[in-house]
Coordinates of C-alpha atoms (C1' of nucleotides) in Angstrom, one line a residue:
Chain A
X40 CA -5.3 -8.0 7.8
X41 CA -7.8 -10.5 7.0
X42 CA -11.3 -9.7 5.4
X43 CA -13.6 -8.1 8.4
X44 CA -16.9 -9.7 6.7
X45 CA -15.3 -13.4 7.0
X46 CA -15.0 -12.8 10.6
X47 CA -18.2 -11.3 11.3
X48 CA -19.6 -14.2 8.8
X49 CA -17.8 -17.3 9.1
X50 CA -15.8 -16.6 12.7
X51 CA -15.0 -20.8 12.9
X52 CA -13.5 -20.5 10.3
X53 CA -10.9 -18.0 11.3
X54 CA -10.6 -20.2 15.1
X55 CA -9.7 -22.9 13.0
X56 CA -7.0 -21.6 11.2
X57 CA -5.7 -19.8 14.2
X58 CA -5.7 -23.3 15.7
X59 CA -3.8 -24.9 12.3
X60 CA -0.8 -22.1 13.3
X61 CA -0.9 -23.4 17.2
X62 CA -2.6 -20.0 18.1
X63 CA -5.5 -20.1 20.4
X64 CA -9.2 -18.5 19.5
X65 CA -8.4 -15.3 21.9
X66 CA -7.4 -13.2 19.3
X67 CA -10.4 -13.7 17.2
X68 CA -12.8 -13.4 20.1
X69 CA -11.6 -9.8 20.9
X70 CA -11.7 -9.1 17.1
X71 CA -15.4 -10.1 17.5
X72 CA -16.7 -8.1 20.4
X73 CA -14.8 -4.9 18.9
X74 CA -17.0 -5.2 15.8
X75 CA -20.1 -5.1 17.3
X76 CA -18.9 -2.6 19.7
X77 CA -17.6 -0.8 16.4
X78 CA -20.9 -0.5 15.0
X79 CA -22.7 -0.1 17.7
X80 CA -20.9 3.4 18.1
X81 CA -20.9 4.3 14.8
X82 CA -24.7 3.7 14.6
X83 CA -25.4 6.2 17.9
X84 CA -23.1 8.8 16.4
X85 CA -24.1 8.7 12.9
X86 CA -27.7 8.8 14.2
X87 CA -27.1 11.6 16.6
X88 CA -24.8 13.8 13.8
X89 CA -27.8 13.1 11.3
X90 CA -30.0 15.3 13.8
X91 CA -27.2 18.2 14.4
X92 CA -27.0 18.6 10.7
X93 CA -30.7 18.7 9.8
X94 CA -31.1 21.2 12.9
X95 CA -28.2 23.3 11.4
X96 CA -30.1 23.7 8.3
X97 CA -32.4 25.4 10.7
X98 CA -30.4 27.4 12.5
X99 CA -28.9 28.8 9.1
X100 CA -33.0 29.6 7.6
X101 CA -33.5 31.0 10.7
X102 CA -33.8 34.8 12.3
X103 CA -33.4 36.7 15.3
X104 CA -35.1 35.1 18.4
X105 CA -36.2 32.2 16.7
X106 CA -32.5 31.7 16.0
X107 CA -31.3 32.0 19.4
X108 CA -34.1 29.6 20.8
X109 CA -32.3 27.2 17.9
X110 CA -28.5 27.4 18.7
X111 CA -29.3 27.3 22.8
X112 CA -31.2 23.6 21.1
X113 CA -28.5 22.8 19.3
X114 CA -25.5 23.3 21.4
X115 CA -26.4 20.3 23.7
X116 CA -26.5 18.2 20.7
X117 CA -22.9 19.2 19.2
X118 CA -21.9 17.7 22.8
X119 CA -23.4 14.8 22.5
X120 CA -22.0 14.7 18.8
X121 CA -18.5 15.2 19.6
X122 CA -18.5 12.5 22.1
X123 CA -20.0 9.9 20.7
X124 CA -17.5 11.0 17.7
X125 CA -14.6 10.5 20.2
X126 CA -16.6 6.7 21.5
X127 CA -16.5 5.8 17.8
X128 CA -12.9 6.5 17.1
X129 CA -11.7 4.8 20.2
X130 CA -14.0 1.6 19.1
X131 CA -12.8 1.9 15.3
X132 CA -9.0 1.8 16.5
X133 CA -9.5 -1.6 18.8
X134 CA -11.3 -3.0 16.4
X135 CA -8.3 -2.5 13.2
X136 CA -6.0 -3.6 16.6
X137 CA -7.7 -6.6 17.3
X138 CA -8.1 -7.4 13.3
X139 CA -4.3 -6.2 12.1
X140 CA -3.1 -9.0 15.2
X141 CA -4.7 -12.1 13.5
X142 CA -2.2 -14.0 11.1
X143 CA -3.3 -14.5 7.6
X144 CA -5.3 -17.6 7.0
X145 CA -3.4 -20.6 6.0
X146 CA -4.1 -22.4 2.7
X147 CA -6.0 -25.4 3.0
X148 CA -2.9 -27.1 1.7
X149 CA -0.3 -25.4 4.0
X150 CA 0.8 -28.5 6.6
X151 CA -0.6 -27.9 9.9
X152 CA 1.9 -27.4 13.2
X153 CA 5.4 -25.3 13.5
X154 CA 8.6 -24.8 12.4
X155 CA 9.7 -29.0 12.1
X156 CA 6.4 -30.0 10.5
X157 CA 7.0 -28.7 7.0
X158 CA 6.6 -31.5 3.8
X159 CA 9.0 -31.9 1.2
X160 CA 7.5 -31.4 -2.0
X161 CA 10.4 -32.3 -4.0
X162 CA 14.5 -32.9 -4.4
X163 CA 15.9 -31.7 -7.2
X164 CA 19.7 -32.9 -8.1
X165 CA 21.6 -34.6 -5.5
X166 CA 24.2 -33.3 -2.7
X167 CA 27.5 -33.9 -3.7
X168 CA 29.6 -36.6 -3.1
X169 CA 33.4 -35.2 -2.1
X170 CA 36.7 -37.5 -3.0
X171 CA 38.3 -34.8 -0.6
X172 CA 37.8 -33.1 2.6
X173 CA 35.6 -30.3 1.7
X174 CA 36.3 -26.8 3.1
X175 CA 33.5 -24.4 4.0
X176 CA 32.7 -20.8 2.4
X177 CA 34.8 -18.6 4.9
X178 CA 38.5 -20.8 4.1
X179 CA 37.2 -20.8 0.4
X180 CA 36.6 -17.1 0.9
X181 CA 39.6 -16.9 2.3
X182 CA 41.5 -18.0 -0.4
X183 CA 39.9 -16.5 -3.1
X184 CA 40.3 -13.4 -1.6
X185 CA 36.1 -12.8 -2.2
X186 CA 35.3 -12.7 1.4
X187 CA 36.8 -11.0 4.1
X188 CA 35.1 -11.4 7.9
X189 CA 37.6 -9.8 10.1
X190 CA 37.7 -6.6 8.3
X191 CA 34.2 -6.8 8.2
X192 CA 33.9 -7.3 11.9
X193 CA 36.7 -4.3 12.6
X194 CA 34.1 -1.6 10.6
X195 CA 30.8 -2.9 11.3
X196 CA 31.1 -5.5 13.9
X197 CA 30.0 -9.2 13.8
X198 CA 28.0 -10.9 11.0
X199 CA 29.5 -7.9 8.7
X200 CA 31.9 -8.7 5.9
X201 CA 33.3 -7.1 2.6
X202 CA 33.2 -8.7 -0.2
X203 CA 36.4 -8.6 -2.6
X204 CA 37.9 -9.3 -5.5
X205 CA 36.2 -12.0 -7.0
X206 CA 33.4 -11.7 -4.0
X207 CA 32.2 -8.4 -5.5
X208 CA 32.6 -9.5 -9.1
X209 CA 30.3 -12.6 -8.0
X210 CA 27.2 -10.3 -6.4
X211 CA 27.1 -8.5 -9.3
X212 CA 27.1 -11.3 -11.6
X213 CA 24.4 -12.9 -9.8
X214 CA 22.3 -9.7 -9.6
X215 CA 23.1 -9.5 -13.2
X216 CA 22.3 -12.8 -13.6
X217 CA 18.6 -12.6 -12.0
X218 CA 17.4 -9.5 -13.2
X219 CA 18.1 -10.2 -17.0
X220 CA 15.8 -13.8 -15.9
X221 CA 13.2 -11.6 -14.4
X222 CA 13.3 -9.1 -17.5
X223 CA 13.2 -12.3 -19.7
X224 CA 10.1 -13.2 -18.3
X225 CA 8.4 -9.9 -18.9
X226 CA 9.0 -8.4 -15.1
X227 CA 9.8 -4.7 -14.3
X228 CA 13.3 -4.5 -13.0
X229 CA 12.9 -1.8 -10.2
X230 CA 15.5 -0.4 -7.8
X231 CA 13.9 0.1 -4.2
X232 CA 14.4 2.3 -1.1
X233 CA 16.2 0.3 2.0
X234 CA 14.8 2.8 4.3
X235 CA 10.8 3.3 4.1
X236 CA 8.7 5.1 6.7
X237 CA 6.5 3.5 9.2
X238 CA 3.7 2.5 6.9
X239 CA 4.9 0.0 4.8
X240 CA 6.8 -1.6 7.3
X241 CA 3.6 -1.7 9.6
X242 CA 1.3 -2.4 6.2
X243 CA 3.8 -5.7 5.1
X244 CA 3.4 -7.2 8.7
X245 CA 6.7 -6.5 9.8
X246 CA 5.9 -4.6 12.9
X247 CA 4.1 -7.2 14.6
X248 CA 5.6 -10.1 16.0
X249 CA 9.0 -9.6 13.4
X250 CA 9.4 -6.2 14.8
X251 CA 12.6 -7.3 16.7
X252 CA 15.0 -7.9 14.0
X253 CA 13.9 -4.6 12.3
X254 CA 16.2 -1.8 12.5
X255 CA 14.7 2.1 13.4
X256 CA 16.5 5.2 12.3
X257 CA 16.9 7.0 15.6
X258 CA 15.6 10.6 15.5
X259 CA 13.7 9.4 12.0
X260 CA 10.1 7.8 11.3
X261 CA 12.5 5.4 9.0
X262 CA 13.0 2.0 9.1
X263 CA 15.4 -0.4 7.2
X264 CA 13.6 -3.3 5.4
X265 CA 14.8 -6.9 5.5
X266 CA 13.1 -7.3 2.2
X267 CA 12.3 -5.2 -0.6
X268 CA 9.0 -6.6 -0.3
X269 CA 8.4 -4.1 1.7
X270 CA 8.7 -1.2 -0.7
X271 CA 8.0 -3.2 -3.2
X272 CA 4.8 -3.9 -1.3
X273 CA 3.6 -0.2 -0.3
X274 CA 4.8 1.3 -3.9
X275 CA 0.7 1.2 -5.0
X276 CA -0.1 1.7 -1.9
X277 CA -3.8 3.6 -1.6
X278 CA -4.1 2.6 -5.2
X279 CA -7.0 1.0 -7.7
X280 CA -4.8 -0.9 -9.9
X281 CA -6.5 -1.6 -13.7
X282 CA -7.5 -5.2 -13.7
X283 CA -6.1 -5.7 -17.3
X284 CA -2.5 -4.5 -15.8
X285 CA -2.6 -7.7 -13.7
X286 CA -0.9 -9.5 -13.3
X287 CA 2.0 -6.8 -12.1
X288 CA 5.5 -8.4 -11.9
X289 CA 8.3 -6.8 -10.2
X290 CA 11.8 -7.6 -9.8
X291 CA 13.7 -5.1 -7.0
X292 CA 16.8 -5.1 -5.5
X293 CA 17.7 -3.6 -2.7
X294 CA 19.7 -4.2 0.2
X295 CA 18.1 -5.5 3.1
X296 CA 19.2 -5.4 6.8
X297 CA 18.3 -7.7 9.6
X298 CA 19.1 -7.3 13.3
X299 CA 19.0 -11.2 13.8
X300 CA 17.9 -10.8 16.9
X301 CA 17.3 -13.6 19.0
X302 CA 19.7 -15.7 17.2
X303 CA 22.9 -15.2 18.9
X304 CA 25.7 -17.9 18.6
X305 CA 23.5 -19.2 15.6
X306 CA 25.1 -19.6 12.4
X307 CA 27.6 -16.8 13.5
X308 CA 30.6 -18.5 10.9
X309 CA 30.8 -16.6 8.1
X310 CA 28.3 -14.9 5.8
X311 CA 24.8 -17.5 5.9
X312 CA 23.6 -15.1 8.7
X313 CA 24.5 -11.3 8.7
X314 CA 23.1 -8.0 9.1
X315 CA 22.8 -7.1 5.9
X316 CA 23.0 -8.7 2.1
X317 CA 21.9 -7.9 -1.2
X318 CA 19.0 -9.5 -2.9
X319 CA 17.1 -9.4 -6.2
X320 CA 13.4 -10.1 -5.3
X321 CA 10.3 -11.0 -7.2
X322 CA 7.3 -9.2 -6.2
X323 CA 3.3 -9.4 -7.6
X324 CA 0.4 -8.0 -7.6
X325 CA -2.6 -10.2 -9.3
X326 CA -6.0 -11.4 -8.2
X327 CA -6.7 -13.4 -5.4
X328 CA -8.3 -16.4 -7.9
X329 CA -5.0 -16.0 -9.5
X330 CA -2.7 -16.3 -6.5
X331 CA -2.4 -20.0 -6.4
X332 CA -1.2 -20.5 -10.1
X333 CA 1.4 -17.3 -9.4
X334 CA 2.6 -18.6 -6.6
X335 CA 3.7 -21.9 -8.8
X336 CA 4.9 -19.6 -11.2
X337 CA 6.9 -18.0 -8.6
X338 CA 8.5 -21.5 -7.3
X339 CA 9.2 -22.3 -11.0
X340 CA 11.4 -19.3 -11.4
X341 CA 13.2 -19.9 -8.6
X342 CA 13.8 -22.7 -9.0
X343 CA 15.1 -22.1 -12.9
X344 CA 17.9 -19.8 -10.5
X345 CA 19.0 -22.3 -8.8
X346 CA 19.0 -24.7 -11.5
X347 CA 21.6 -22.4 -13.2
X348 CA 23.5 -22.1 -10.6
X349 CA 23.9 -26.1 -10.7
X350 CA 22.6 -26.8 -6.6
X351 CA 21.3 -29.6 -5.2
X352 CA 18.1 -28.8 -3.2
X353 CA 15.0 -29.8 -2.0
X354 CA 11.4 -27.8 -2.0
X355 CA 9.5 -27.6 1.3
X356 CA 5.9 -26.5 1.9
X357 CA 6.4 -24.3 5.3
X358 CA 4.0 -25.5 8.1
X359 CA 0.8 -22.9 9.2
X360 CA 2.8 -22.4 12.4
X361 CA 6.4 -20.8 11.1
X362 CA 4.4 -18.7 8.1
X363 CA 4.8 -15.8 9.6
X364 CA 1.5 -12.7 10.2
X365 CA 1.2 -12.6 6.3
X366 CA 1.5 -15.6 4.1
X367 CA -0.9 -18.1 3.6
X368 CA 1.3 -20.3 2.1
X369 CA 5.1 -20.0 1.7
X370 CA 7.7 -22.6 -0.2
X371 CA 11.2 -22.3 0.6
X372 CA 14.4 -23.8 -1.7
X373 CA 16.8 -25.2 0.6
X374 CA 20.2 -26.2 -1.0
X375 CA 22.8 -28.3 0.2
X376 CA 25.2 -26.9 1.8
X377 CA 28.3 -29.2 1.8
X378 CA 29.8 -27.5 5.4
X379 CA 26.8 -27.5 7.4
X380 CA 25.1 -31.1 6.2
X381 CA 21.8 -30.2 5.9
X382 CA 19.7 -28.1 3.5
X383 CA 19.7 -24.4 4.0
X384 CA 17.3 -21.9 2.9
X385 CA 18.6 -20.1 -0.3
X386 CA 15.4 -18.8 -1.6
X387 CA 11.6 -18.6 0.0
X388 CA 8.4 -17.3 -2.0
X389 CA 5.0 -15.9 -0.1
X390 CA 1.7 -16.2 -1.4
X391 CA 0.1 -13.3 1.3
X392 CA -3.3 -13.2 -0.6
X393 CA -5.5 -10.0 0.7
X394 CA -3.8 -9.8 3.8
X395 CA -0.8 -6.8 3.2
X396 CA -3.0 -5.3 0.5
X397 CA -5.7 -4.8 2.8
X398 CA -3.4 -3.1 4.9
X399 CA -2.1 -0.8 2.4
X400 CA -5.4 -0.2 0.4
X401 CA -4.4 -1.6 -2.5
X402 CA -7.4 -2.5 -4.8
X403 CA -8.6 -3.8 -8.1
X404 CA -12.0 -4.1 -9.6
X405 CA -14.0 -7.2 -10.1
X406 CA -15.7 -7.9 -13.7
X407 CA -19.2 -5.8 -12.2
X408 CA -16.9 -2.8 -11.6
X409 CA -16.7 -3.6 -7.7
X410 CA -13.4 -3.0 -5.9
X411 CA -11.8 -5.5 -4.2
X412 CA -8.3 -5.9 -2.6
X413 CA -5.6 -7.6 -4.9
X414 CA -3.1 -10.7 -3.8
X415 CA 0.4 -9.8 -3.4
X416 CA 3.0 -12.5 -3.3
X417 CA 6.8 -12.3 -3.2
X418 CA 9.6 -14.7 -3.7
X419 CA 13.6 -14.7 -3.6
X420 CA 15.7 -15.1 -6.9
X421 CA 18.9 -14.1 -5.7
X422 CA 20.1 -13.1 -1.7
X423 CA 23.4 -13.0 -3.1
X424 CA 25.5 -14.1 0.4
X425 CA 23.6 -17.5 0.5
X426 CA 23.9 -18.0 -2.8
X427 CA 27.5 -17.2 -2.5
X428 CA 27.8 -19.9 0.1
X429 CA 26.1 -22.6 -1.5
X430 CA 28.3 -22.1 -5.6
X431 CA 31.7 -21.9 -3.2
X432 CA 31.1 -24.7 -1.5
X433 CA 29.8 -26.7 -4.2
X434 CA 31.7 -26.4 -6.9
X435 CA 34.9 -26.0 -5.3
X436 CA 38.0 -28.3 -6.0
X437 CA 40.4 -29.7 -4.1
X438 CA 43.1 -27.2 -4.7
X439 CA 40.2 -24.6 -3.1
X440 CA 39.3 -23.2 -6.9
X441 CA 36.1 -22.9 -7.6
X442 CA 34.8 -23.9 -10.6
X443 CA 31.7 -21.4 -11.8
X444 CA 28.4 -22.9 -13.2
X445 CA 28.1 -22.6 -17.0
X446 CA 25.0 -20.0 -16.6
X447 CA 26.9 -17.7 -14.8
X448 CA 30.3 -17.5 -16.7
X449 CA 28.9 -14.8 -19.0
X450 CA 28.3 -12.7 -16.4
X451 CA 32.0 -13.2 -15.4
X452 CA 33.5 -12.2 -18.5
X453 CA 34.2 -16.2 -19.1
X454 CA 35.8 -17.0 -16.3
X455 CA 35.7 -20.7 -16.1
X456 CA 37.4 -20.8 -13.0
X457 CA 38.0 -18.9 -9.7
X458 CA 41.3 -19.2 -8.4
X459 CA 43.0 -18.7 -5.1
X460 CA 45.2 -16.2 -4.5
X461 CA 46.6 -17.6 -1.6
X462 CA 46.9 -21.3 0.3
Chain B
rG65 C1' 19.0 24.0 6.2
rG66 C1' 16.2 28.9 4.7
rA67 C1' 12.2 31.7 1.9
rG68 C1' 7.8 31.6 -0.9
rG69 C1' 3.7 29.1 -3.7
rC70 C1' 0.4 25.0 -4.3
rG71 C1' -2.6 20.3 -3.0
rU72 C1' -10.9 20.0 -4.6
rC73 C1' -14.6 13.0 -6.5
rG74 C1' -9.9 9.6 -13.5
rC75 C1' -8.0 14.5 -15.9
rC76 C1' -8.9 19.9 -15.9
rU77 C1' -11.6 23.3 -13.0
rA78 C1' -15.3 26.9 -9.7
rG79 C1' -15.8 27.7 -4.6
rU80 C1' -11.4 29.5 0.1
rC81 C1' -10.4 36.6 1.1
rC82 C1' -16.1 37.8 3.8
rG83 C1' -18.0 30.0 7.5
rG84 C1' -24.5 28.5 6.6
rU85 C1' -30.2 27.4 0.8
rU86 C1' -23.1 23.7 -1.6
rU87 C1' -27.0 17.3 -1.3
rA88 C1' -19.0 20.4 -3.5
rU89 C1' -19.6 23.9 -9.6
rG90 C1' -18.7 23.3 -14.8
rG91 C1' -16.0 20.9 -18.7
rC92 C1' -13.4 16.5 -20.8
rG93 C1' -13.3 11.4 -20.6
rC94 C1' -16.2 7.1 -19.6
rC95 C1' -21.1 4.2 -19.0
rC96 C1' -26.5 3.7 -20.1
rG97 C1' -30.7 5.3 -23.0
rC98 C1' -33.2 8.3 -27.0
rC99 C1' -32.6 9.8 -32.0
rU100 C1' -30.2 7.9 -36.4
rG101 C1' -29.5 3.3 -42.7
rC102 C1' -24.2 2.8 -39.8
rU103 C1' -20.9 6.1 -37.4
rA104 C1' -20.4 11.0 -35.8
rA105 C1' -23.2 15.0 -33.9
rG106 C1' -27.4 16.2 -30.9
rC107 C1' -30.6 15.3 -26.5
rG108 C1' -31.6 13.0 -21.5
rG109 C1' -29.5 10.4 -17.4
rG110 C1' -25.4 8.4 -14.7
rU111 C1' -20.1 8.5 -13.2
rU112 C1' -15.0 9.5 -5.9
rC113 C1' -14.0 6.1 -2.2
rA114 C1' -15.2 4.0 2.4
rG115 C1' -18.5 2.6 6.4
rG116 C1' -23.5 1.7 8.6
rU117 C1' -28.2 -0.4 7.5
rU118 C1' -30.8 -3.9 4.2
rA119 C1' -32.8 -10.1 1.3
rA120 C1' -31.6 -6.2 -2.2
rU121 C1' -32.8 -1.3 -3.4
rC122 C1' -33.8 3.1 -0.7
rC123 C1' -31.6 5.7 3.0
rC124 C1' -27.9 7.5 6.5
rU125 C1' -22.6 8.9 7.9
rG126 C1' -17.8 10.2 6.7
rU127 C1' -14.5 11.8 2.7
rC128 C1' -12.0 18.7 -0.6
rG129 C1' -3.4 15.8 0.9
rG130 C1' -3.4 13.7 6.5
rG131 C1' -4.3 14.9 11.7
rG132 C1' -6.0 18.2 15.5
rG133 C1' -8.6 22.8 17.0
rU134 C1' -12.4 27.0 17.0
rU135 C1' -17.8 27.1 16.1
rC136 C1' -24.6 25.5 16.7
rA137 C1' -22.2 24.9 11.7
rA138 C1' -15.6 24.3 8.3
rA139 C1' -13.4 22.8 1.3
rU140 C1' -13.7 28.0 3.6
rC141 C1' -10.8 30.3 10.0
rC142 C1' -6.3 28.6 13.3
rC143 C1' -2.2 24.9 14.5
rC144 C1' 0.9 20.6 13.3
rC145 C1' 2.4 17.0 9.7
rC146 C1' 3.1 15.0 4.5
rG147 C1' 3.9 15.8 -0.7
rC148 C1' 4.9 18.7 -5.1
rC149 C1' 6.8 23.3 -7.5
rU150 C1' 10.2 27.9 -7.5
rC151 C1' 14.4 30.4 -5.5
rC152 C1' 18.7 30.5 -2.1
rG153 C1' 22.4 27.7 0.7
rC154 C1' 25.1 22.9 1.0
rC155 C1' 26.5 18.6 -1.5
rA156 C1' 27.9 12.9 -4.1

RNA sequence: GGAGGCGUCGCCUAGUCCGGUUUAUGGCGCCCGCCUGCUAAGCGGGUUCAGGUUAAUCCCUGUCGGGGGUUCAAAUCCCCCCGCCUCCGCCA
């Protein structure tokens, strides 16, 4: 939710930036009329309820006829109360309607237009050169025996899988791998809820226009995230967090599940896209000023991930337009993946300033003692089935071993080497 | 899943049976001031959060876990929901 007062205050502003994301002005004009149709009702009921209670204080000092004169006074007045209580409810909820559909601002620096018109900010190693034919992560699964798709597809159904063998040993090295980072750097390791109730799905921004690839728990007010943002997100919910605790740094993993819908015969090889993976996600809460510089932070860490894990990739600043309701400004690390040609995302962070914590109610307090919301920002170090894809098809060799980045060989008991069990 | 108990402004707590002089007690903590050689003690005042209004203050409205109802009037009475605790059942 974006901050009501800039709205009332600065409403341009907010057309512009609507306009920056390819949205038109519609949205903030209905925002507009529903505030001062808010407060218009709130004015005429606090007005009117301001006379009932002052007459009740009457009616309570009061005797005998004198009383009954009162209450036949009063009872026209608890009408007109309860109605103009019932106007001002029905303006207050069009009003947090009209305000929850606006996006979040963009940054100034976020690149203006949609999904295509993001900027590279920077390559980082380069995409290897192959003296063979290269195979892709479901033949390298294959022979590893660390991926298995068909069984996958028999128990769930498509974009399912089970890992294996050295498929399973490989998650948990690189969960291992990212939490003892994120400890390093002084973060909380937390393990988070998959399924959370309506509020922090609706509070993270999920229920709005992504509400189609989340899955509902029928017969349940449960939903299960895609992110663990999203518990991560409403865990102080409806709190005042101590200013001299922030910057709070969080590091959950959880599970996350994705209907993927509206993507049907994309990606549908192997395990890039699927219904559900594992990830190990950074998540803060820190002042707004502070934001920017954590969101660097953020990219830095990830980056140090991915450097570990030996990748070639490139940084992109996402585009106003493919931000999504909350961020103002998102980077994504795409890698190069060998079988597809092209850099795919492996890791993306969020900077969504005020706009989930003003959802959720989730406050510090300025230098005078003031409250004011906090920024929250979130940002991938490990979803462990892209990751998977990108080391396979990497450092694989021509006989289809894979050769394991140096970083992670401790968390494989020293294996140097992944071998496959079959040709 | 069943039975019972509980939820008050940071923490503790009065008020709930029997609705109205309650603008929700009091204590602790915290903040400001007085006093004091300094500190402590003592004394006085302040101290939920949100919204409306305002240049700002003042003021007004809401807020006793959440929502709804009864009533002229609800922390107090009724209903639903949420959470916590105790016991029983079931269970990794």
């Amino acid at each position: 939710m974006i901050d009501p007062r800039l709205l009332r205050d600065d409403p341009d502003r907010v057309r512009a930036a609507q306009s920056k994301r390819g949205l038109s002005g519609e949205s903030v004009d209905r925002a507009l009329s529903a505030d001062t149709a808010r407060r218009t009702a709130i004015a005429e009921f606090e007005a009117r309820r301001s006379e009932q209670k002052a007459m009740g204080k009457q009616v309570a000092a009061a005797q005998g006829e004198e009383k009954q004169a009162l209450l036949a006074q009063v009872k026209q007045l608890a009408a007109d109360v309860k109605a103009l209580e019932a106007a001002q409810a029905v303006a207050e909820e069009e009003w947090t309607e009209a305000l929850k559909a606006i996006p979040n601002i963009a940054d100034d620096e976020a690149p203006a237009g949609g999904e295509e018109d993001y900027t590279v900010i920077e390559h980082v190693g380069t995409p290897r050169e192959f003296d063979f034919e290269p195979r892709d992560h479901v033949e390298l699964g294959r022979m590893l025996g660390a991926i298995d798709l068909e069984r996958g597809a028999k128990v769930s159904g498509s974009r399912f899988y089970f890992l294996t063998g050295v498929g399973a040993q490989l998650q948990l090295a690189l969960v291992n791998m990212a939490m003892d980072q994120a400890r390093a750097a002084g973060f909380v390791q937390a393990a988070a809820p998959s399924l959370v109730r309506p509020r922090a799905m609706e509070g993270t921004g999920f229920l709005g226009q992504a509400a189609d690839d989340v899955y509902r728990i029928e017969g349940e007010e449960l939903y299960l995230v895609g992110t663990s943002e999203v518990a991560m997100a409403a865990y102080h919910a409806d709190e005042i967090l101590d200013p001299a605790s922030l910057p709070l740094r969080y590091a959950a993993f959880s599970p996350c599940f994705r209907k993927e819908a509206g993507s049907h015969g994309k990606d549908t090889r192997g395990i890039w896209r699927v219904h559900w993976f594992d990830k190990v996600e950074m998540f803060v809460y820190t002042t707004v000023e502070e934001s920017y510089a954590e969101h660097q932070r953020l990219l830095a860490w990830e980056k140090e991930f991915l450097d570990k894990l030996e990748l070639a990739y490139r940084v992109i600043d996402t585009a106003a337009g493919d931000l999504g309701l909350s961020a103002s400004r998102k980077f994504d690390c795409e890698a190069w993946i060998p079988s597809r040609k092209a850099y795919g995302e492996l890791t993306s962070t969020s900077n969504c300033t005020e706009f989930q914590s003003r959802r959720l109610d989730i406050r510090t307090r300025t230098a005078d003692g003031q409250t004011t919301p906090v920024a929250t920002l979130n940002g991938t170090l490990t979803a462990v089935t892209r990751a998977i894809v990108a080391i396979l098809e990497t450092h694989q060799n021509e006989d289809g071993s894979v050769t394991v980045p140096q970083a992670l060989r401790p968390y494989l008991g020293g294996l140097e080497t992944l071998k496959p069990i079959s040709a």
